[in-house]
XYZ file of C-alpha atoms in Angstrom:
681
model
C 209.331 300.502 250.213
C 205.744 299.738 251.231
C 205.015 296.240 252.454
C 203.666 293.964 249.741
C 200.210 292.583 250.503
C 199.554 288.842 250.318
C 195.972 288.504 249.075
C 194.165 285.183 249.521
C 190.881 283.747 248.211
C 187.972 282.867 250.482
C 185.297 280.700 248.927
C 183.652 280.044 252.271
C 184.098 280.793 255.957
C 186.461 277.851 256.451
C 188.774 279.129 253.704
C 188.575 282.609 255.210
C 189.681 281.261 258.596
C 192.460 279.255 256.919
C 193.741 282.266 254.953
C 193.834 284.565 257.968
C 195.473 281.992 260.250
C 198.116 281.177 257.622
C 199.311 284.751 257.193
C 197.206 286.521 254.556
C 197.266 290.328 254.728
C 193.954 290.580 252.869
C 191.216 288.309 251.538
C 188.786 288.555 248.648
C 185.460 286.818 248.223
C 182.541 286.843 245.807
C 179.085 288.239 246.466
C 176.108 285.987 245.888
C 175.021 286.062 242.230
C 177.301 288.985 241.378
C 180.812 287.569 241.134
C 183.000 285.761 238.620
C 182.337 282.469 240.446
C 178.528 282.450 240.456
C 176.794 279.500 242.118
C 180.083 278.585 243.788
C 182.139 280.147 246.522
C 179.974 283.199 247.192
C 178.999 285.107 250.327
C 175.633 286.600 251.187
C 175.694 290.206 252.350
C 175.309 289.090 255.964
C 178.230 286.695 255.517
C 180.252 289.527 253.949
C 179.608 291.574 257.076
C 180.723 288.712 259.300
C 183.826 288.175 257.165
C 184.713 291.838 257.464
C 184.295 291.856 261.256
C 186.412 288.734 261.676
C 189.162 289.864 259.295
C 189.382 293.384 260.708
C 189.637 291.996 264.225
C 192.902 290.430 263.031
C 194.093 293.452 260.994
C 193.318 291.734 257.691
C 191.682 293.702 254.868
C 188.663 292.506 252.892
C 187.921 293.031 249.209
C 184.522 291.750 248.075
C 184.343 290.911 244.360
C 181.340 292.280 242.512
C 183.015 291.326 239.259
C 180.322 289.754 237.136
C 178.884 291.355 234.021
C 175.501 292.705 235.046
C 172.202 292.820 233.174
C 169.861 295.784 233.443
C 167.364 293.858 235.567
C 170.107 293.109 238.113
C 171.016 296.742 238.791
C 168.665 296.987 241.788
C 170.467 294.078 243.460
C 173.788 295.727 242.636
C 172.663 298.926 244.350
C 171.596 296.982 247.434
C 175.024 295.345 247.605
C 176.892 298.617 247.053
C 174.841 300.356 249.743
C 175.545 297.556 252.237
C 179.284 297.430 251.499
C 179.692 301.209 251.638
C 178.041 301.257 255.066
C 180.316 298.543 256.537
C 182.708 299.839 255.028
C 185.012 297.473 253.120
C 188.617 298.154 252.166
C 188.068 297.856 248.434
C 185.608 296.520 245.869
C 186.679 294.471 242.829
C 184.611 295.259 239.713
C 184.785 294.543 235.989
C 181.436 295.842 234.675
C 181.350 299.446 233.466
C 177.773 299.708 234.715
C 178.777 298.685 238.250
C 181.671 301.130 238.020
C 179.224 303.913 237.050
C 176.825 303.177 239.922
C 179.588 302.930 242.511
C 181.237 306.184 241.425
C 177.971 308.138 241.210
C 176.149 306.878 244.314
C 178.948 305.609 246.604
C 182.044 307.710 245.846
C 183.706 306.650 249.100
C 184.055 303.023 248.006
C 187.650 302.300 246.889
C 187.437 300.535 243.514
C 189.804 297.830 242.261
C 189.668 296.987 238.560
C 189.281 293.259 237.989
C 191.691 291.382 235.742
C 188.629 291.031 233.476
C 189.245 294.660 232.429
C 192.237 293.171 230.551
C 194.713 295.833 231.690
C 197.842 294.506 229.997
C 199.959 297.608 229.394
C 200.839 300.971 230.925
C 198.121 302.735 228.892
C 195.459 300.540 230.472
C 196.788 301.260 233.954
C 196.884 305.001 233.257
C 193.317 304.986 231.913
C 191.952 303.064 234.891
C 193.759 305.434 237.258
C 192.040 308.404 235.572
C 188.710 306.577 235.894
C 189.198 306.627 239.672
C 190.387 303.103 240.419
C 192.756 302.937 243.367
C 194.109 299.526 242.362
C 194.526 297.736 239.035
C 194.684 293.939 238.834
C 197.001 293.250 235.911
C 196.362 290.662 233.210
C 198.122 287.349 233.803
C 199.633 287.465 230.309
C 202.294 290.087 231.052
C 206.031 289.526 231.162
C 208.179 290.780 234.026
C 209.420 293.646 231.838
C 205.842 294.606 230.952
C 204.808 294.498 234.608
C 207.720 296.814 235.340
C 206.520 299.302 232.701
C 203.033 299.295 234.231
C 204.548 299.828 237.679
C 206.064 303.109 236.510
C 202.577 304.658 236.451
C 202.438 306.544 239.734
C 199.450 307.114 241.981
C 197.729 303.727 241.624
C 198.416 300.349 243.284
C 199.090 297.283 241.144
C 198.088 293.715 241.948
C 199.556 290.629 240.267
C 198.317 287.037 240.255
C 201.116 284.810 241.526
C 199.484 281.420 242.001
C 196.563 279.381 240.680
C 194.817 278.391 237.481
C 195.684 279.930 234.113
C 193.052 280.494 231.462
C 193.981 279.928 227.830
C 192.314 283.201 226.849
C 193.187 286.646 228.084
C 190.672 287.452 230.818
C 187.752 289.583 229.677
C 188.067 288.444 226.062
C 186.721 284.881 226.313
C 183.355 284.164 224.693
C 183.697 280.395 224.317
C 181.669 279.219 227.327
C 178.856 281.617 226.483
C 178.859 280.765 222.776
C 178.317 277.070 223.502
C 175.305 277.154 225.785
C 174.838 280.674 227.146
C 176.880 280.156 230.334
C 179.022 283.253 230.343
C 182.471 283.108 231.861
C 182.210 286.871 232.322
C 179.116 286.239 234.464
C 180.777 283.587 236.609
C 179.458 280.465 234.860
C 182.447 279.306 232.835
C 182.160 275.675 231.693
C 185.925 275.583 231.008
C 185.786 274.769 227.282
C 189.554 275.303 227.040
C 190.060 272.199 229.218
C 188.165 269.938 226.797
C 189.556 267.128 224.697
C 189.765 268.273 221.065
C 190.522 266.419 217.871
C 193.103 267.843 215.470
C 193.301 265.700 212.379
C 193.971 262.140 213.519
C 195.120 263.200 216.988
C 193.367 264.112 220.219
C 194.589 266.374 222.967
C 193.741 269.077 225.448
C 195.488 271.555 223.210
C 194.127 274.646 224.969
C 194.633 273.467 228.558
C 197.286 275.357 230.499
C 199.369 274.415 233.487
C 198.849 276.325 236.722
C 200.704 279.499 237.593
C 203.279 279.573 240.391
C 205.570 282.580 240.844
C 206.980 281.619 244.232
C 210.560 282.144 242.978
C 209.657 285.639 241.737
C 207.538 286.869 244.639
C 210.360 288.937 246.109
C 211.265 290.335 242.692
C 207.711 291.528 242.124
C 207.806 293.191 245.511
C 210.975 295.059 244.515
C 209.250 296.307 241.341
C 206.758 298.106 243.559
C 203.837 295.728 243.118
C 201.417 296.412 245.963
C 199.648 293.036 246.186
C 200.396 289.420 245.270
C 197.183 287.545 244.589
C 196.431 283.851 244.985
C 193.681 282.471 242.753
C 191.326 279.825 244.118
C 187.930 280.841 245.467
C 186.704 277.351 244.561
C 189.554 275.619 246.407
C 189.196 273.862 249.730
C 190.498 275.498 252.956
C 193.494 273.179 253.327
C 194.701 274.225 249.869
C 194.271 277.905 250.737
C 196.125 277.430 254.016
C 199.032 275.667 252.330
C 199.486 278.170 249.507
C 199.227 281.185 251.809
C 201.731 279.648 254.220
C 204.190 278.965 251.377
C 204.140 282.533 250.080
C 204.160 284.011 253.589
C 207.296 282.045 254.386
C 209.120 283.319 251.302
C 208.008 286.935 251.650
C 209.129 287.073 255.292
C 212.440 285.257 254.799
C 215.771 286.896 255.585
C 218.211 286.984 252.667
C 220.347 284.232 254.177
C 217.379 281.846 254.449
C 215.576 282.772 251.225
C 216.917 279.920 249.079
C 215.930 277.218 251.561
C 212.514 278.828 252.126
C 211.840 278.897 248.376
C 212.877 275.249 248.072
C 210.535 274.192 250.897
C 207.706 276.324 249.517
C 208.028 274.758 246.056
C 207.768 271.286 247.580
C 204.658 272.275 249.529
C 202.996 273.923 246.514
C 203.789 270.909 244.345
C 201.993 268.636 246.800
C 198.852 270.810 246.672
C 198.389 271.024 242.902
C 197.307 268.344 240.467
C 198.423 270.305 237.415
C 201.964 271.089 236.400
C 203.189 274.401 237.815
C 204.691 277.052 235.537
C 205.716 280.699 235.465
C 203.098 281.383 232.786
C 204.110 284.417 230.725
C 206.200 286.183 233.355
C 209.670 285.179 232.153
C 208.784 284.887 228.442
C 205.813 285.311 226.114
C 205.050 281.652 226.767
C 207.090 279.515 229.115
C 208.018 276.063 227.759
C 205.637 273.325 228.802
C 202.856 275.636 229.968
C 200.337 274.003 227.613
C 199.740 270.364 228.539
C 197.700 268.678 225.770
C 198.561 265.151 226.912
C 197.463 265.718 230.511
C 194.083 265.982 232.158
C 192.708 269.445 232.780
C 191.468 268.536 236.251
C 192.998 270.001 239.379
C 193.803 267.875 242.401
C 195.942 264.747 242.735
C 194.972 261.689 240.646
C 194.261 258.924 243.164
C 191.974 256.420 241.452
C 190.145 255.312 238.322
C 186.611 253.938 238.061
C 186.563 250.339 236.803
C 182.787 249.972 236.761
C 179.509 250.941 238.379
C 176.733 248.748 239.721
C 173.711 250.455 241.164
C 174.836 253.248 243.461
C 178.303 251.753 243.973
C 181.435 252.369 241.914
C 184.333 249.912 241.721
C 187.587 251.837 242.059
C 191.182 250.970 241.207
C 193.290 252.888 243.726
C 196.572 254.496 242.630
C 197.269 256.638 245.729
C 195.730 256.448 249.203
C 192.593 258.336 250.156
C 190.372 258.208 253.226
C 186.736 258.212 254.155
C 185.629 261.830 254.292
C 188.101 263.035 251.642
C 186.756 265.119 248.771
C 187.249 263.760 245.246
C 186.571 265.459 241.919
C 185.680 263.176 238.990
C 186.770 263.737 235.440
C 184.434 261.777 233.191
C 185.288 263.073 229.736
C 182.140 265.185 229.674
C 182.687 268.797 228.554
C 181.438 270.354 231.778
C 183.629 270.177 234.875
C 182.166 267.705 237.328
C 181.214 268.644 240.874
C 183.378 267.242 243.674
C 181.902 264.843 246.232
C 182.825 263.608 249.705
C 183.671 259.929 250.171
C 181.036 258.689 252.623
C 181.905 255.004 252.598
C 184.738 252.701 251.437
C 184.298 248.929 251.292
C 186.736 246.117 250.464
C 185.050 242.761 249.846
C 181.883 244.074 251.544
C 183.842 245.162 254.625
C 183.852 248.842 255.538
C 187.304 250.406 255.897
C 188.542 253.898 256.726
C 191.233 254.131 254.047
C 191.781 252.955 250.462
C 195.421 251.978 249.906
C 197.447 252.064 246.697
C 196.772 248.930 244.630
C 193.417 248.188 246.299
C 190.188 247.583 244.402
C 187.478 249.159 246.535
C 183.844 250.180 246.304
C 182.635 253.679 247.100
C 179.187 255.224 246.970
C 179.375 258.531 245.032
C 176.421 260.921 244.886
C 175.980 260.288 241.136
C 176.900 257.806 238.439
C 180.501 258.055 237.282
C 180.937 255.499 234.515
C 183.933 253.298 233.711
C 187.172 255.121 232.966
C 186.458 258.209 235.048
C 189.499 259.560 236.875
C 189.168 260.648 240.502
C 191.278 263.528 241.835
C 191.832 264.220 245.516
C 191.095 267.890 246.168
C 190.760 267.969 249.960
C 191.675 265.878 252.973
C 188.863 265.376 255.451
C 190.867 266.046 258.604
C 192.242 269.374 257.372
C 188.932 270.573 255.946
C 187.003 269.655 259.086
C 189.552 271.433 261.225
C 189.042 274.695 259.324
C 185.280 274.269 259.229
C 185.238 273.869 263.007
C 187.552 276.858 263.406
C 185.254 278.994 261.257
C 182.167 277.989 263.267
C 183.993 278.916 266.469
C 185.376 282.270 265.348
C 183.020 283.723 262.743
C 179.450 284.600 263.676
C 177.001 285.591 260.954
C 174.439 288.101 262.147
C 171.206 288.938 260.385
C 171.375 292.510 259.157
C 168.821 294.894 260.640
C 169.065 297.228 257.664
C 165.904 297.729 255.681
C 166.558 297.282 251.972
C 166.023 300.482 250.020
C 163.940 300.787 246.909
C 166.248 302.148 244.289
C 164.496 304.199 241.645
C 165.891 306.336 238.878
C 169.404 305.087 239.579
C 170.537 306.459 236.215
C 169.364 310.007 236.972
C 172.088 312.503 236.223
C 173.183 310.704 233.074
C 172.094 312.596 229.915
C 169.116 311.231 228.011
C 169.631 309.833 224.535
C 167.860 311.378 221.625
C 164.787 309.511 220.405
C 165.551 306.796 217.835
C 165.610 308.363 214.393
C 166.784 306.992 211.095
C 168.569 303.680 211.137
C 172.363 303.770 211.217
C 174.686 301.125 209.849
C 178.396 300.874 210.606
C 180.901 298.540 208.974
C 184.202 297.224 210.322
C 186.930 295.850 208.063
C 190.378 294.573 208.926
C 192.331 295.470 205.771
C 192.964 298.661 203.844
C 192.157 296.760 200.623
C 188.568 296.256 201.861
C 187.909 299.968 202.383
C 186.936 300.689 198.788
C 184.089 298.180 198.801
C 182.962 299.212 202.292
C 182.948 302.941 201.518
C 180.947 302.308 198.336
C 178.017 301.101 200.464
C 175.547 303.556 202.067
C 176.927 303.042 205.590
C 177.018 305.845 208.145
C 180.500 304.918 209.223
C 183.320 302.578 208.186
C 186.085 301.580 210.608
C 189.431 300.105 209.663
C 190.250 297.859 212.627
C 193.599 296.355 211.848
C 197.014 295.881 213.294
C 199.847 298.369 213.204
C 200.834 297.407 209.660
C 197.367 298.077 208.238
C 197.079 301.420 210.024
C 200.457 302.441 208.626
C 199.256 301.493 205.164
C 196.264 303.791 205.660
C 198.576 306.764 206.268
C 199.659 306.350 202.648
C 196.077 306.549 201.333
C 195.618 310.317 201.475
C 193.012 310.372 198.703
C 190.953 307.631 200.361
C 190.902 309.530 203.654
C 189.933 312.815 202.014
C 187.225 311.252 199.858
C 185.691 309.318 202.767
C 185.581 312.378 204.982
C 184.002 311.952 208.426
C 182.592 308.521 207.503
C 185.992 306.856 207.894
C 187.293 305.876 211.301
C 189.912 303.578 212.786
C 189.974 301.051 215.591
C 192.717 299.221 217.444
C 193.028 295.578 218.463
C 191.929 294.964 222.068
C 195.391 293.607 222.944
C 198.443 295.828 222.413
C 201.452 294.833 224.477
C 203.892 297.415 225.786
C 206.503 297.212 223.033
C 203.915 298.229 220.410
C 202.259 301.085 222.311
C 204.527 303.804 220.987
C 204.053 302.689 217.384
C 200.273 302.780 217.718
C 200.388 306.195 219.408
C 202.466 307.620 216.555
C 200.261 306.267 213.771
C 197.059 307.385 215.523
C 198.516 310.882 215.788
C 199.371 310.882 212.079
C 195.896 309.690 211.078
C 194.243 312.308 213.276
C 196.312 315.018 211.582
C 195.233 313.636 208.199
C 191.582 314.124 209.087
C 190.431 310.879 210.743
C 187.760 311.873 213.272
C 186.201 308.566 214.359
C 187.870 306.109 216.700
C 186.735 302.714 218.012
C 187.671 301.885 221.623
C 188.190 298.150 222.214
C 190.024 298.406 225.559
C 189.978 301.148 228.194
C 193.684 301.674 227.508
C 192.758 303.016 224.076
C 191.332 306.083 225.776
C 194.943 307.076 226.474
C 195.972 306.566 222.846
C 193.029 308.572 221.502
C 193.416 311.363 224.043
C 193.923 314.648 222.258
C 192.398 313.406 219.009
C 189.521 315.645 217.964
C 186.574 313.500 216.941
C 184.015 310.955 218.087
C 184.565 307.753 220.029
C 182.567 304.529 219.802
C 183.036 301.735 222.333
C 183.490 298.262 220.844
C 181.848 295.042 222.062
C 185.016 294.020 223.926
C 184.165 296.607 226.618
C 181.439 294.108 227.607
C 178.499 296.473 228.137
C 175.141 294.828 228.919
C 173.110 297.487 230.751
C 171.888 301.048 230.697
C 174.340 301.823 233.486
C 177.129 300.603 231.227
C 175.895 302.928 228.482
C 176.033 305.808 230.975
C 179.616 304.895 231.867
C 180.563 304.782 228.175
C 179.151 308.288 227.665
C 180.994 309.629 230.710
C 184.226 308.206 229.305
C 183.704 310.132 226.079
C 182.002 307.559 223.834
C 178.807 308.801 222.196
C 177.913 305.291 221.015
C 178.633 301.818 222.396
C 178.450 298.388 220.774
C 176.637 296.099 223.192
C 178.139 292.789 224.286
C 177.852 289.999 221.734
C 176.578 287.775 224.561
C 173.324 289.710 224.978
C 169.973 287.999 224.455
C 166.730 289.724 223.459
C 165.671 290.387 227.050
C 169.054 291.878 227.900
C 168.959 294.131 224.842
C 165.533 295.362 225.920
C 166.711 295.975 229.478
C 169.681 298.021 228.256
C 167.327 300.492 226.572
C 165.225 301.187 229.652
C 165.766 304.660 231.043
C 166.888 306.002 227.692
C 170.157 307.376 229.018
C 173.814 307.152 228.120
C 175.628 306.375 224.891
C 173.722 305.301 221.789
C 173.483 301.479 221.850
C 174.768 299.638 218.776
C 174.067 295.965 218.014
C 176.462 293.675 216.136
C 174.310 291.942 213.533
C 177.160 290.151 211.783
C 180.568 289.200 213.170
C 183.079 286.397 213.361
C 184.629 287.212 216.706
C 187.473 285.230 218.244
C 186.017 283.144 221.062
C 189.458 282.923 222.659
C 192.294 285.464 222.463
C 195.548 284.070 223.790
C 199.248 284.764 224.086
C 199.863 281.025 224.175
C 200.996 279.356 220.950
C 199.434 275.887 220.932
C 200.321 275.045 217.319
C 203.445 275.485 215.213
C 201.682 276.603 212.018
C 199.607 279.667 211.233
C 196.296 277.808 211.269
C 194.812 274.658 212.828
C 191.323 273.174 212.784
C 189.854 271.592 215.925
C 186.658 269.674 216.612
C 185.276 269.331 220.106
C 182.992 267.029 222.118
C 180.008 269.405 221.948
C 180.093 269.867 218.202
C 182.588 272.716 218.301
C 184.242 273.420 214.974
C 187.109 275.745 215.718
C 189.853 277.392 213.720
C 192.950 278.617 215.565
C 194.963 281.290 213.779
C 198.277 282.927 214.664
C 197.945 286.666 214.161
C 199.862 289.641 215.509
C 201.702 287.618 218.137
C 198.447 286.122 219.448
C 196.453 282.954 218.938
C 192.860 283.696 217.936
C 190.364 280.829 218.118
C 187.173 281.170 216.059
C 184.015 279.161 215.569
C 183.667 278.375 211.869
C 180.119 279.762 211.788
C 179.701 283.535 212.007
C 177.290 285.351 214.283
C 174.382 286.674 212.189
C 171.178 288.332 213.435
C 169.707 289.353 210.059
C 166.761 287.005 210.563
C 165.825 288.707 213.849
C 166.137 292.340 212.823
C 162.379 292.872 212.992
C 162.293 291.903 216.696
C 165.361 294.011 217.446
C 163.947 297.047 215.662
C 160.660 296.724 217.501
C 162.581 297.247 220.748
C 163.679 300.655 219.514
C 167.224 299.766 218.485
C 168.271 301.632 215.365
C 172.068 301.360 215.150
C 173.785 298.252 213.809
C 177.257 297.128 212.855
C 178.519 294.549 210.354
C 181.946 293.369 211.468
C 184.298 291.850 208.904
C 187.458 292.864 210.742
C 188.405 289.244 211.440
C 187.652 287.910 207.957
C 189.533 288.058 204.696
C 186.314 288.348 202.719
C 186.237 287.591 199.007
C 185.464 290.412 196.610
C 181.755 291.107 196.662
C 181.193 289.411 200.040
C 180.524 292.673 201.831
C 177.966 293.661 199.186
C 176.234 290.296 199.633
C 176.123 290.768 203.393
C 174.706 294.263 202.959
C 171.938 292.843 200.766
C 171.264 290.175 203.390
C 170.917 292.911 206.000
C 168.480 294.863 203.819
C 166.383 291.745 203.104
C 166.795 290.327 206.652
C 168.125 287.128 205.087
C 171.061 285.398 206.835
C 173.696 283.234 205.091
C 173.344 279.448 204.953
C 175.437 278.585 208.008
C 175.453 280.899 211.015
C 174.834 281.235 214.746
C 172.635 283.702 216.630
C 174.755 283.215 219.768
C 172.513 283.740 222.842
C 169.863 285.910 221.206
C 166.886 283.594 221.711
C 168.485 280.798 223.748
C 169.208 283.124 226.636
C 172.235 284.443 228.508
C 172.621 282.959 231.982
């Protein structure tokens, strides 16, 4: 059996030094402006080169993460990064954007590609599809059970990577729109504001209903190794070096233990990991769909150890009630009740009765001088000890030398050459999505170019009994699948898709790359859904190469991004969602006992959580509607649109009213335009 790889995060050079010294076999880090942790914990290209030299000198592999969704105007910077990394070379590149995938495969075929967890590969079909796409490693979704991981591991010829430690998102990675919807800061572009950690009101009660405990699979690390998992991944590019060192050391100890010392090593590792985390630790979904106690509505969402609370602020000084000791130079993260996570700060000074001291002891009332106002009631969490952090910072300065690259940046032109050109925009096309067989009659009565039934397994089975409907609709009728289909349901979906194809269905909507496996062998046309997260012309080229002649652009796109995606005129036909009520969060967690719950949040969020198909879907009460901006969108040259009612149980006549609103460019009374004019960051 091949040795399992322990993969550690490196948010800076100090964390890199800590990971390598503590026993990591490989490290991953973000690239400046192009990773899923933008503005934090990123390396410049020169720093990436230095990291690679240092790691390789110690037989440690490096995997840069270029795993942000990319706009068309950013493709030149992507090409510069790919060219630099291919020349080093690196041991693997983590990507999630289909456009980045296309550019890497076409221009730098020697770069080993790892699919990010943001591809939402959560079953064996997803792994098989990504293998065929040329990925050498697939990072599995965190939402999989041990049995499901085992099924994925039976796909031969591709390495699998599993997250074993760190933060858990409420939503399945790659399917979260919440941060972007409320302010344009896309989690898929590395700017998540962590809306799932916020304090929500449900009726007369308040709680952090969507806030999850952290993941810790230390007891199952050896079991995952025996399944054939190639790499165990630690989350935490935003963590301090002492945290990274401690977590890596804990897992290294367990992985290297002899059988007779395994139990004691696991016990010691659990104690160490418990001392490093401020959140409760859990096994997430590994041992069950949702482990008991993994959602923690009564606890703070902050990470780190709670050490103090702010009693008041006067000028630039905050009066602190100390619960656990901390020292001058330690790093504290405040939690103020504001929706956005607060930046950590270093304690520069501690005073007791106007006398400077080096340490605040439990029970003390002390003054500190933070770098911003905190306000009474703010909790302070210890995230890093000064002595440990400074040790690793000094070690990094001693060992890792960043050299200015002598390479002249290339001017990348016509980077989409080789991808077929699209036909010139002709007559306008309208597609409609519905979620129930009962809605097909009204949808097919409208002059739409295509109608998709996008329902669960039950609805698709109902369609197999509507022979007359299928025959009458002809090639206008298509079907789509939910973006999340766990392993136990794969066979059922494959069977019903085969039956529908034999009955004459020729259009299929792809909402996850794994669907390419389910639709393989079906004669007909494929359209990529918005959940494939395409923002650029390069992404449209990738969609076409994968067999999709049209592609719904990401719902997050603003006007500038839509315009950029059209430049070059190549790839799949772009389609714009002009009406939808998409789930902002798609989760395997079950935060509420009933089928539906209404939540209100601190930024005016009005959410509805629904239990559906074994998942929790969280919606904003207002739909997305772009009817009022159709003139601007058409002027760009976009001519294909989709009205999506697949997540609504619309009243009779509602679809007709929406169609009239589309024709008149008149939106409903209450709606959102998402990022269209406000901008996508």
